Amino acid sequence: MAHIELERVCKTFRVTRKQKGLAGAVKGLFRPDRREVHAVRDVSFAIEPGELVGFIGPNGAGKSTTIKMLSGILYPTSGRVTVVGLSPQKQRRAVVQRIGAVFGQRSQLNWDLRLGESYELFKRIYRIADDDFERSLAELCEVLGIGDLLDTPVRQMSLGQRMRGELAGAMLHEPDILFLDEPTMGMDIEVKAAIRAFIRDINQRRRTTVLLTTHDLDDVEELCERLIIINQGRIIEDGPLAALVDSITPHRYLIVECDPGTGEPLAGFAHAHAEVLERRDSVVRIRFARSQVSASALISELSARYPVRDVSVQEPDIEDVIRTVYGRDVGG
Ligand SMILES: Nc1ncnc2c1ncn2[C@@H]1O[C@H](COP(=O)(O)OP(=O)(O)OP(=O)(O)O)[C@@H](O)[C@H]1O
Ligand SMILES: [Mg+2]
């Protein structure tokens, strides 16, 4: 059974636009300027237990709206949402026990309590047994490095300390699924690294299914094997990161440095699946079709014919790939 399932899910917000001035306000009373925002349109995907999936898309694409429907905060306008086989809307209590959620912009911790007291509250809310709580907390404190913060009032914690506190809080009851909406937003390099280590740890050690929203492509590159990309409310890509990169940029680059003073580098080089892009001094940049010829085959071919001193392979930039995907016309 899939852990997370969406079938043809739509979410439409009805918003009333404020009209200018007193006249506008009066007019608005009788003829309000209503508008529909199609935040999520016909979205379907399924995530299996233990997957770690990156859910990405530009601002306003519908990521947070989707995660809110999955965690039962919002109702879909149409379609079916299932989490661990249950409806987050109709079986909210049961689903809440099985999921954890962290929203980058909103705190779940009680700002008037010390961090440890906040966790005691979660223990009661989720009815966590004493020894389970102790074990879970100790484990999370170690991975997130927050053991020293338990006596600190949440209000006094820095942004990075609080985010680590939020993550531990969301995992205390050992949920099967964790929804993370921009957990690394605004964090410094060290906190980002700690958050990534934590995500990797719970996914590998506890086999927690993770749906991660982020604008940080290092998060994606370091953590996610699968990517779901949403744009203007529609899913535009869903699959392994490597396959996406390949389909968008089937080319790789080879930088070949020849021995200087041996004439034009790679003179007369011709290949069915590779071409010279530029020659500068003794360095040549070659573009090749990865599916047609491997880098190693090309390198041995070149070294057999030319005085090659050094070779490096250039991978495409994930950022360029994602930009290309976002930029594609999604229509409708
Ligand atoms: N409560 C709401 N009422 C009206 N419109 C909303 C509401 N929540 C979201 N929207 C609209 O729905 C669309 C999707 O918003 P959503 O927050 O899901 O985007 P997102 O992908 O999370 O973007 P970001 O990367 O900026 O967080 C946007 O056009 C947004 O303005
Ligand atoms: Mg969002």
Short mmCIF file of C-alpha atoms and ligand atoms in Angstrom, two decimals:
data_model
loop_
_atom_site.label_atom_id
_atom_site.label_comp_id
_atom_site.label_asym_id
_atom_site.label_seq_id
_atom_site.Cartn_x
_atom_site.Cartn_y
_atom_site.Cartn_z
CA MET A 1 0.00 0.00 0.00
CA ALA A 2 1.27 3.45 -0.91
CA HIS A 3 1.94 5.73 2.06
CA ILE A 4 0.76 8.83 0.26
CA GLU A 5 -1.72 8.93 -2.58
CA LEU A 6 -3.38 11.72 -4.50
CA GLU A 7 -5.91 11.02 -7.20
CA ARG A 8 -6.95 13.85 -9.48
CA VAL A 9 -6.82 16.34 -6.63
CA CYS A 10 -7.88 19.94 -7.20
CA LYS A 11 -7.91 22.86 -4.81
CA THR A 12 -9.56 26.09 -5.78
CA PHE A 13 -9.55 29.12 -3.51
CA ARG A 14 -12.27 31.71 -3.88
CA VAL A 15 -10.91 35.10 -3.13
CA THR A 16 -12.64 38.45 -3.02
CA ARG A 17 -10.59 41.32 -4.33
CA LYS A 18 -10.79 44.54 -2.41
CA GLN A 19 -11.93 47.44 -4.53
CA LYS A 20 -10.38 50.87 -4.26
CA GLY A 21 -11.79 53.75 -2.24
CA LEU A 22 -15.15 54.26 -0.54
CA ALA A 23 -17.06 53.95 -3.80
CA GLY A 24 -15.28 50.68 -4.44
CA ALA A 25 -16.06 49.42 -0.96
CA VAL A 26 -19.75 50.21 -1.43
CA LYS A 27 -19.78 48.64 -4.87
CA GLY A 28 -18.00 45.61 -3.37
CA LEU A 29 -20.87 45.11 -0.93
CA PHE A 30 -23.31 44.59 -3.77
CA ARG A 31 -21.12 43.23 -6.52
CA PRO A 32 -18.00 41.70 -4.94
CA ASP A 33 -15.09 41.14 -7.30
CA ARG A 34 -14.71 37.37 -6.82
CA ARG A 35 -11.92 35.44 -8.38
CA GLU A 36 -10.91 31.81 -8.34
CA VAL A 37 -7.36 30.69 -7.73
CA HIS A 38 -6.67 27.21 -9.05
CA ALA A 39 -3.85 26.40 -6.65
CA VAL A 40 -3.77 22.64 -7.36
CA ARG A 41 -5.10 21.20 -10.61
CA ASP A 42 -5.69 17.53 -11.24
CA VAL A 43 -2.72 16.30 -9.26
CA SER A 44 -2.06 12.57 -8.97
CA PHE A 45 0.94 10.77 -7.49
CA ALA A 46 1.74 7.96 -5.10
CA ILE A 47 4.64 7.61 -2.69
CA GLU A 48 5.68 4.22 -1.32
CA PRO A 49 6.84 3.54 2.26
CA GLY A 50 10.44 4.59 2.87
CA GLU A 51 10.74 6.92 -0.12
CA LEU A 52 12.42 10.32 0.22
CA VAL A 53 10.85 12.54 -2.39
CA GLY A 54 11.66 16.13 -3.29
CA PHE A 55 8.56 18.18 -4.07
CA ILE A 56 9.68 21.28 -5.89
CA GLY A 57 8.34 24.11 -7.98
CA PRO A 58 8.50 27.89 -8.26
CA ASN A 59 6.73 30.26 -5.84
CA GLY A 60 2.96 29.86 -5.87
CA ALA A 61 3.12 26.50 -7.67
CA GLY A 62 0.87 24.73 -5.14
CA LYS A 63 3.39 22.87 -2.94
CA SER A 64 2.24 24.13 0.45
CA THR A 65 -1.40 23.73 -0.55
CA THR A 66 -0.74 20.09 -1.45
CA ILE A 67 1.08 19.42 1.82
CA LYS A 68 -1.72 21.09 3.77
CA MET A 69 -4.25 18.77 2.10
CA LEU A 70 -2.05 15.78 2.94
CA SER A 71 -1.82 16.78 6.58
CA GLY A 72 -5.56 17.45 6.85
CA ILE A 73 -5.34 21.23 7.31
CA LEU A 74 -7.10 21.94 4.00
CA TYR A 75 -9.91 20.14 2.21
CA PRO A 76 -9.50 19.33 -1.47
CA THR A 77 -12.10 20.86 -3.78
CA SER A 78 -12.25 17.55 -5.63
CA GLY A 79 -10.30 14.32 -5.95
CA ARG A 80 -9.03 11.88 -3.37
CA VAL A 81 -6.25 12.26 -0.80
CA THR A 82 -5.06 9.19 1.10
CA VAL A 83 -2.35 8.95 3.74
CA VAL A 84 -1.46 5.50 5.15
CA GLY A 85 -4.73 4.35 3.59
CA LEU A 86 -6.78 6.90 5.51
CA SER A 87 -8.39 10.22 4.72
CA PRO A 88 -6.53 13.08 6.44
CA GLN A 89 -9.79 15.04 6.47
CA LYS A 90 -12.25 12.38 7.65
CA GLN A 91 -9.88 10.41 9.86
CA ARG A 92 -7.84 13.33 11.12
CA ARG A 93 -7.03 11.91 14.59
CA ALA A 94 -5.79 8.60 13.26
CA VAL A 95 -3.74 10.27 10.53
CA VAL A 96 -2.17 12.80 12.91
CA GLN A 97 -0.70 9.91 14.93
CA ARG A 98 1.00 8.56 11.83
CA ILE A 99 2.40 11.80 10.38
CA GLY A 100 4.75 14.58 11.39
CA ALA A 101 4.84 17.96 9.71
CA VAL A 102 7.14 20.95 9.79
CA PHE A 103 6.23 24.17 8.06
CA GLY A 104 9.21 26.50 7.66
CA GLN A 105 7.09 29.57 8.21
CA ARG A 106 5.03 28.40 11.16
CA SER A 107 6.08 27.13 14.56
CA GLN A 108 4.47 24.17 16.29
CA LEU A 109 6.43 24.68 19.47
CA ASN A 110 4.97 26.58 22.37
CA TRP A 111 6.89 29.85 22.63
CA ASP A 112 5.99 30.31 26.29
CA LEU A 113 7.57 27.01 27.32
CA ARG A 114 11.07 25.65 27.49
CA LEU A 115 11.90 23.32 24.60
CA GLY A 116 11.80 20.24 26.86
CA GLU A 117 8.43 21.30 28.28
CA SER A 118 7.10 21.69 24.74
CA TYR A 119 8.11 18.09 24.13
CA GLU A 120 6.40 16.94 27.35
CA LEU A 121 3.25 18.50 25.93
CA PHE A 122 3.67 16.55 22.66
CA LYS A 123 4.18 13.41 24.74
CA ARG A 124 0.76 13.89 26.28
CA ILE A 125 -0.94 14.94 23.05
CA TYR A 126 0.36 11.91 21.17
CA ARG A 127 0.13 9.61 24.22
CA ILE A 128 3.72 8.47 23.90
CA ALA A 129 4.79 5.83 26.45
CA ASP A 130 7.53 6.95 28.90
CA ASP A 131 10.31 4.71 27.62
CA ASP A 132 9.46 5.31 23.96
CA PHE A 133 9.59 9.03 24.65
CA GLU A 134 12.96 8.84 26.40
CA ARG A 135 14.49 6.74 23.62
CA SER A 136 13.05 8.80 20.79
CA LEU A 137 14.07 12.10 22.40
CA ALA A 138 17.61 10.91 23.13
CA GLU A 139 18.04 9.76 19.54
CA LEU A 140 16.71 13.02 18.09
CA CYS A 141 18.76 15.18 20.46
CA GLU A 142 21.88 13.40 19.31
CA VAL A 143 21.20 13.68 15.58
CA LEU A 144 20.09 17.31 15.80
CA GLY A 145 22.49 18.42 18.52
CA ILE A 146 19.81 20.00 20.69
CA GLY A 147 20.46 18.19 24.00
CA ASP A 148 21.75 21.42 25.57
CA LEU A 149 18.69 23.39 24.51
CA LEU A 150 15.99 21.47 26.40
CA ASP A 151 15.98 24.02 29.25
CA THR A 152 15.97 27.02 26.93
CA PRO A 153 12.71 28.91 26.46
CA VAL A 154 11.60 28.50 22.84
CA ARG A 155 11.16 32.28 22.58
CA GLN A 156 14.88 32.79 23.19
CA MET A 157 16.07 30.29 20.60
CA SER A 158 17.72 31.35 17.34
CA LEU A 159 16.08 30.53 14.02
CA GLY A 160 18.40 27.56 13.45
CA GLN A 161 17.97 26.22 16.99
CA ARG A 162 14.23 26.51 16.71
CA MET A 163 14.10 24.71 13.35
CA ARG A 164 16.10 21.83 14.80
CA GLY A 165 13.69 21.87 17.74
CA GLU A 166 10.71 21.77 15.35
CA LEU A 167 12.13 18.77 13.51
CA ALA A 168 12.67 16.81 16.71
CA GLY A 169 9.17 17.75 17.88
CA ALA A 170 7.63 16.46 14.65
CA MET A 171 9.40 13.09 14.99
CA LEU A 172 8.98 12.44 18.74
CA HIS A 173 5.95 10.17 18.25
CA GLU A 174 7.84 8.26 15.56
CA PRO A 175 5.43 8.88 12.70
CA ASP A 176 5.60 6.81 9.49
CA ILE A 177 5.54 9.91 7.32
CA LEU A 178 7.17 13.31 7.62
CA PHE A 179 6.06 16.33 5.62
CA LEU A 180 8.67 19.06 5.45
CA ASP A 181 7.74 22.40 3.91
CA GLU A 182 10.95 24.39 3.37
CA PRO A 183 12.81 23.30 6.49
CA THR A 184 16.14 24.76 5.31
CA MET A 185 14.78 28.18 4.38
CA GLY A 186 16.80 30.95 6.02
CA MET A 187 19.26 28.56 7.67
CA ASP A 188 23.04 28.96 7.58
CA ILE A 189 25.31 26.35 6.02
CA GLU A 190 25.88 24.44 9.25
CA VAL A 191 22.23 24.22 10.19
CA LYS A 192 21.38 23.17 6.64
CA ALA A 193 23.93 20.37 6.93
CA ALA A 194 22.45 19.31 10.29
CA ILE A 195 18.94 19.29 8.83
CA ARG A 196 20.06 17.20 5.86
CA ALA A 197 21.86 14.73 8.14
CA PHE A 198 18.69 14.45 10.21
CA ILE A 199 16.48 13.83 7.16
CA ARG A 200 18.87 11.17 5.88
CA ASP A 201 19.04 9.57 9.31
CA ILE A 202 15.30 9.23 9.93
CA ASN A 203 14.75 8.02 6.37
CA GLN A 204 17.45 5.36 6.65
CA ARG A 205 17.24 4.35 10.31
CA ARG A 206 13.52 4.70 10.96
CA ARG A 207 12.47 4.14 7.33
CA THR A 208 10.32 7.26 7.58
CA THR A 209 8.69 8.31 4.31
CA VAL A 210 9.66 11.93 3.62
CA LEU A 211 8.04 14.48 1.34
CA LEU A 212 10.37 17.47 1.20
CA THR A 213 9.63 20.88 -0.23
CA THR A 214 12.59 23.14 -0.82
CA HIS A 215 13.98 25.87 -3.04
CA ASP A 216 17.52 24.78 -2.19
CA LEU A 217 18.77 22.54 -4.97
CA ASP A 218 21.60 21.28 -2.79
CA ASP A 219 18.89 19.68 -0.62
CA VAL A 220 17.53 17.99 -3.72
CA GLU A 221 20.92 16.86 -4.98
CA GLU A 222 22.06 15.53 -1.64
CA LEU A 223 18.87 13.89 -0.45
CA CYS A 224 16.28 13.07 -3.08
CA GLU A 225 16.30 10.14 -5.44
CA ARG A 226 12.91 11.05 -6.80
CA LEU A 227 11.57 14.44 -7.72
CA ILE A 228 8.02 15.58 -8.21
CA ILE A 229 7.90 18.96 -9.92
CA ILE A 230 4.81 21.12 -9.80
CA ASN A 231 4.20 24.31 -11.74
CA GLN A 232 1.03 26.39 -11.80
CA GLY A 233 -0.79 23.69 -9.86
CA ARG A 234 0.07 20.82 -12.23
CA ILE A 235 2.62 18.04 -11.93
CA ILE A 236 5.05 18.50 -14.79
CA GLU A 237 7.70 15.90 -13.89
CA ASP A 238 7.79 12.87 -11.63
CA GLY A 239 10.71 10.48 -11.59
CA PRO A 240 14.32 9.86 -10.62
CA LEU A 241 16.50 12.94 -10.53
CA ALA A 242 19.10 11.32 -12.79
CA ALA A 243 16.51 10.50 -15.47
CA LEU A 244 15.23 14.06 -15.39
CA VAL A 245 18.71 15.47 -15.84
CA ASP A 246 19.31 13.05 -18.72
CA SER A 247 16.09 13.85 -20.53
CA ILE A 248 16.64 17.59 -20.29
CA THR A 249 20.35 17.62 -21.02
CA PRO A 250 21.41 14.42 -22.82
CA HIS A 251 24.88 15.92 -23.33
CA ARG A 252 27.97 15.88 -21.17
CA TYR A 253 31.19 17.79 -21.65
CA LEU A 254 34.76 16.59 -21.81
CA ILE A 255 37.59 19.00 -21.10
CA VAL A 256 40.74 17.66 -22.73
CA GLU A 257 44.16 19.14 -22.06
CA CYS A 258 46.86 18.20 -24.54
CA ASP A 259 50.63 18.50 -24.21
CA PRO A 260 51.56 22.05 -25.17
CA GLY A 261 53.73 22.62 -28.23
CA THR A 262 52.35 19.64 -30.11
CA GLY A 263 50.44 21.66 -32.71
CA GLU A 264 46.70 22.20 -32.82
CA PRO A 265 45.17 20.15 -30.01
CA LEU A 266 43.09 17.16 -31.23
CA ALA A 267 43.71 18.21 -34.85
CA GLY A 268 41.32 16.54 -37.27
CA PHE A 269 39.18 15.04 -34.52
CA ALA A 270 35.81 13.81 -35.80
CA HIS A 271 33.27 11.59 -34.09
CA ALA A 272 29.67 10.62 -34.83
CA HIS A 273 28.47 11.43 -31.29
CA ALA A 274 30.91 14.08 -30.14
CA GLU A 275 31.94 17.49 -31.37
CA VAL A 276 34.57 20.03 -30.53
CA LEU A 277 32.99 23.18 -29.08
CA GLU A 278 36.11 25.24 -28.58
CA ARG A 279 39.88 25.11 -28.63
CA ARG A 280 41.86 27.41 -26.37
CA ASP A 281 45.64 26.98 -26.33
CA SER A 282 46.10 23.31 -25.57
CA VAL A 283 42.65 22.83 -24.01
CA VAL A 284 39.66 21.51 -25.97
CA ARG A 285 36.04 21.38 -24.89
CA ILE A 286 34.03 18.54 -26.40
CA ARG A 287 30.32 17.88 -26.18
CA PHE A 288 29.13 14.28 -26.43
CA ALA A 289 25.82 12.43 -26.37
CA ARG A 290 25.96 10.38 -23.20
CA SER A 291 23.54 7.70 -24.35
CA GLN A 292 25.54 7.12 -27.55
CA VAL A 293 29.09 7.06 -26.29
CA SER A 294 30.52 6.71 -22.80
CA ALA A 295 33.05 9.14 -21.40
CA SER A 296 35.57 6.37 -20.85
CA ALA A 297 35.30 5.09 -24.44
CA LEU A 298 35.81 8.60 -25.73
CA ILE A 299 38.75 9.19 -23.42
CA SER A 300 40.57 6.02 -24.47
CA GLU A 301 39.93 6.79 -28.12
CA LEU A 302 41.42 10.26 -27.68
CA SER A 303 44.43 9.15 -25.66
CA ALA A 304 45.27 6.54 -28.29
CA ARG A 305 45.46 9.17 -31.02
CA TYR A 306 46.61 12.37 -29.32
CA PRO A 307 49.12 13.50 -26.68
CA VAL A 308 46.49 13.87 -23.98
CA ARG A 309 47.73 15.16 -20.63
CA ASP A 310 44.54 15.48 -18.60
CA VAL A 311 40.79 14.91 -19.02
CA SER A 312 37.77 15.86 -16.92
CA VAL A 313 34.06 15.22 -17.39
CA GLN A 314 31.61 18.05 -16.75
CA GLU A 315 28.19 17.12 -15.37
CA PRO A 316 25.27 19.41 -16.16
CA ASP A 317 24.27 21.94 -13.58
CA ILE A 318 21.10 20.85 -11.76
CA GLU A 319 20.11 24.48 -11.47
CA ASP A 320 20.08 24.85 -15.26
CA VAL A 321 18.01 21.69 -15.60
CA ILE A 322 15.43 22.88 -13.08
CA ARG A 323 15.31 26.32 -14.63
CA THR A 324 14.59 24.71 -17.99
CA VAL A 325 11.78 22.64 -16.49
CA TYR A 326 10.20 25.61 -14.71
CA GLY A 327 10.44 27.69 -17.85
CA ARG A 328 8.53 25.23 -20.00
CA ASP A 329 5.03 26.28 -20.93
CA VAL A 330 2.55 24.27 -18.87
CA GLY A 331 -0.54 25.62 -20.63
CA GLY A 332 -4.14 25.40 -19.39
N1 LIG B 1 -5.69 30.56 1.72
C1 LIG B 1 -5.53 30.95 0.45
N2 LIG B 1 -6.45 31.74 -0.13
C2 LIG B 1 -6.31 32.14 -1.41
N3 LIG B 1 -5.31 31.78 -2.21
C3 LIG B 1 -4.37 30.97 -1.70
C4 LIG B 1 -4.42 30.52 -0.34
N4 LIG B 1 -3.33 29.73 -0.11
C5 LIG B 1 -2.65 29.69 -1.25
N5 LIG B 1 -3.25 30.44 -2.20
C6 LIG B 1 -2.78 30.61 -3.60
O1 LIG B 1 -2.61 29.34 -4.16
C7 LIG B 1 -1.45 29.29 -5.00
C8 LIG B 1 -0.49 28.21 -4.49
O2 LIG B 1 0.04 28.60 -3.25
P1 LIG B 1 1.04 27.69 -2.40
O3 LIG B 1 1.24 28.35 -1.09
O4 LIG B 1 0.54 26.30 -2.38
O5 LIG B 1 2.36 27.78 -3.28
P2 LIG B 1 3.82 27.18 -2.98
O6 LIG B 1 4.15 26.28 -4.10
O7 LIG B 1 3.88 26.65 -1.60
O8 LIG B 1 4.74 28.50 -3.12
P3 LIG B 1 6.01 28.99 -2.28
O9 LIG B 1 7.20 28.34 -2.92
O10 LIG B 1 6.01 30.46 -2.51
O11 LIG B 1 5.82 28.60 -0.85
C9 LIG B 1 -0.89 30.70 -4.98
O12 LIG B 1 -1.37 31.38 -6.09
C10 LIG B 1 -1.44 31.29 -3.70
O13 LIG B 1 -1.58 32.68 -3.80
MG MG B 2 4.93 27.18 0.11
#
